[in-house]
mmCIF file of C-alpha atoms in Angstrom:
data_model
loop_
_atom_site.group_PDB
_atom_site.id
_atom_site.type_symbol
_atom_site.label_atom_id
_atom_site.label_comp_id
_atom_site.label_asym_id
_atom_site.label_seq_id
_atom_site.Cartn_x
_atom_site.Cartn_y
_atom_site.Cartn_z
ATOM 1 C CA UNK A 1 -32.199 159.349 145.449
ATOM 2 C CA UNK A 2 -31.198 162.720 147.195
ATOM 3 C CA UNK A 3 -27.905 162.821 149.116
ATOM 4 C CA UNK A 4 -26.844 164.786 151.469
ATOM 5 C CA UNK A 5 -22.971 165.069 152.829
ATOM 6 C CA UNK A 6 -21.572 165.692 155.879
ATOM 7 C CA UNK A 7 -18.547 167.602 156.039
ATOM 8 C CA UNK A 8 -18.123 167.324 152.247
ATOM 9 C CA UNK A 9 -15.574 169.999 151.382
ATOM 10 C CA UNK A 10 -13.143 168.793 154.346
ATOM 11 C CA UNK A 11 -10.162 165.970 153.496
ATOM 12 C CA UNK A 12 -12.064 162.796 152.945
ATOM 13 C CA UNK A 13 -15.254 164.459 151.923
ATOM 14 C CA UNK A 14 -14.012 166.458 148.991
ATOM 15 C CA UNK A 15 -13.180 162.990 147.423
ATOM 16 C CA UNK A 16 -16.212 161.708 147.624
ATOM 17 C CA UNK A 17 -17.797 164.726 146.418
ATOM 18 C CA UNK A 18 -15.151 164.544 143.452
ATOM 19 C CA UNK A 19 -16.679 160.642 143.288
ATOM 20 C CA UNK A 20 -20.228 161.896 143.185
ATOM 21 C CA UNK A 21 -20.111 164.498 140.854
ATOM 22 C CA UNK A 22 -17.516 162.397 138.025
ATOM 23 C CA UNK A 23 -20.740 159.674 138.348
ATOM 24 C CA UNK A 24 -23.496 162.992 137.929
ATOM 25 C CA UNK A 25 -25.052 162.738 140.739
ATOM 26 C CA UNK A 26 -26.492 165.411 142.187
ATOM 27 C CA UNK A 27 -26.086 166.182 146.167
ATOM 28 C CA UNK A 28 -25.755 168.469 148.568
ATOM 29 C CA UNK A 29 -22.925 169.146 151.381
ATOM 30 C CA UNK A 30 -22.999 170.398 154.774
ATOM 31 C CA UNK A 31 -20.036 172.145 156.328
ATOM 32 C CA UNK A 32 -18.942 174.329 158.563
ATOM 33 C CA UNK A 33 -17.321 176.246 155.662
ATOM 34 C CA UNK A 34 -18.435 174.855 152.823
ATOM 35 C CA UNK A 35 -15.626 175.501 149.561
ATOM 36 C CA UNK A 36 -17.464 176.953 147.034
ATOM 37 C CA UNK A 37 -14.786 177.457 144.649
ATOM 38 C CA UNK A 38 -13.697 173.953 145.268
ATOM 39 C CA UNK A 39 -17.235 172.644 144.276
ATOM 40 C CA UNK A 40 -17.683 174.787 141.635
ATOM 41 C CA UNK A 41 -14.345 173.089 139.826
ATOM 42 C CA UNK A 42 -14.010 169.493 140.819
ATOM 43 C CA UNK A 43 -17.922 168.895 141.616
ATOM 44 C CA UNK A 44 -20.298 170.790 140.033
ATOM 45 C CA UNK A 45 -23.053 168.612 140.669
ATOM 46 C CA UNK A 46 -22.736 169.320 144.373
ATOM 47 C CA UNK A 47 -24.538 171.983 146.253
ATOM 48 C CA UNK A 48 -22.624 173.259 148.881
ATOM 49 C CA UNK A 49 -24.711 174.589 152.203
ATOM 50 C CA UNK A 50 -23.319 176.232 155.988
ATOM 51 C CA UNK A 51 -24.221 173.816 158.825
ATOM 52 C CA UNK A 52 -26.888 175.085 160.733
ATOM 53 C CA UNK A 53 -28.627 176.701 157.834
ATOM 54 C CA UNK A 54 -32.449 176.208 156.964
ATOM 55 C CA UNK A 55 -31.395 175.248 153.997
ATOM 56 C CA UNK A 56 -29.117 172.669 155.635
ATOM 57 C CA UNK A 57 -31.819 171.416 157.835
ATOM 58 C CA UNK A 58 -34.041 171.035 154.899
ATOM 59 C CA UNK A 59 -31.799 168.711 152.704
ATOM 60 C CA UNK A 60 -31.436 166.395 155.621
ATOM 61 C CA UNK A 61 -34.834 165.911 156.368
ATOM 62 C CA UNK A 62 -35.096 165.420 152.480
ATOM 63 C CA UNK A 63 -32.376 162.811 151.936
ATOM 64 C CA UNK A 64 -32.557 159.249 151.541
ATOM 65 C CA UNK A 65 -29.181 158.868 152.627
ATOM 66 C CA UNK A 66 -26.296 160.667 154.565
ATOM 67 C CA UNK A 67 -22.763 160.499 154.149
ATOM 68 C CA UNK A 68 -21.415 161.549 157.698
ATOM 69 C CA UNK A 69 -17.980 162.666 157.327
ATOM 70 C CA UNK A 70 -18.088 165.512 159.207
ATOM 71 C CA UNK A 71 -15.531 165.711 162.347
ATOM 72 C CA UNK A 72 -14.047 168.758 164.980
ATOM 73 C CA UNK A 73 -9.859 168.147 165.688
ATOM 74 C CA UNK A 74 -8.837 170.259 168.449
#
């Protein structure tokens, strides 16, 4: 199954990052500024991509499922 998360490095996404990577699974977040270092350290089995990336763009079309967490507070 390839997952693919939505805003995964902001409040409620970075625990269910944590979630996924503590059961290995292996996914990928999108963000608008994805946390590298916070990936790297509390999921590792998370890849984390820039919104509007090809790369982004790719791993959607590619997942089975989506996690959409992802939200703009003004």
């Amino acid at each position: 199954m390839k997952l693919a998360v939505l805003g995964g490095t902001g409040f409620l996404g970075r625990h269910v990052c944590e979630s996924l990577a503590r059961r290995n699974l292996v996914a990928t977040t999108i963000s608008r500024s994805p946390d590298q270092e916070f990936l790297k350290h509390y999921a590792p089995t998370i890849t984390g991509l820039l919104a509007g990336s090809d790369g982004a763009r790719e791993a959607l079309l590619a997942a089975d499922t989506i996690i959409h967490l992802g939200h703009v507070s003004r």
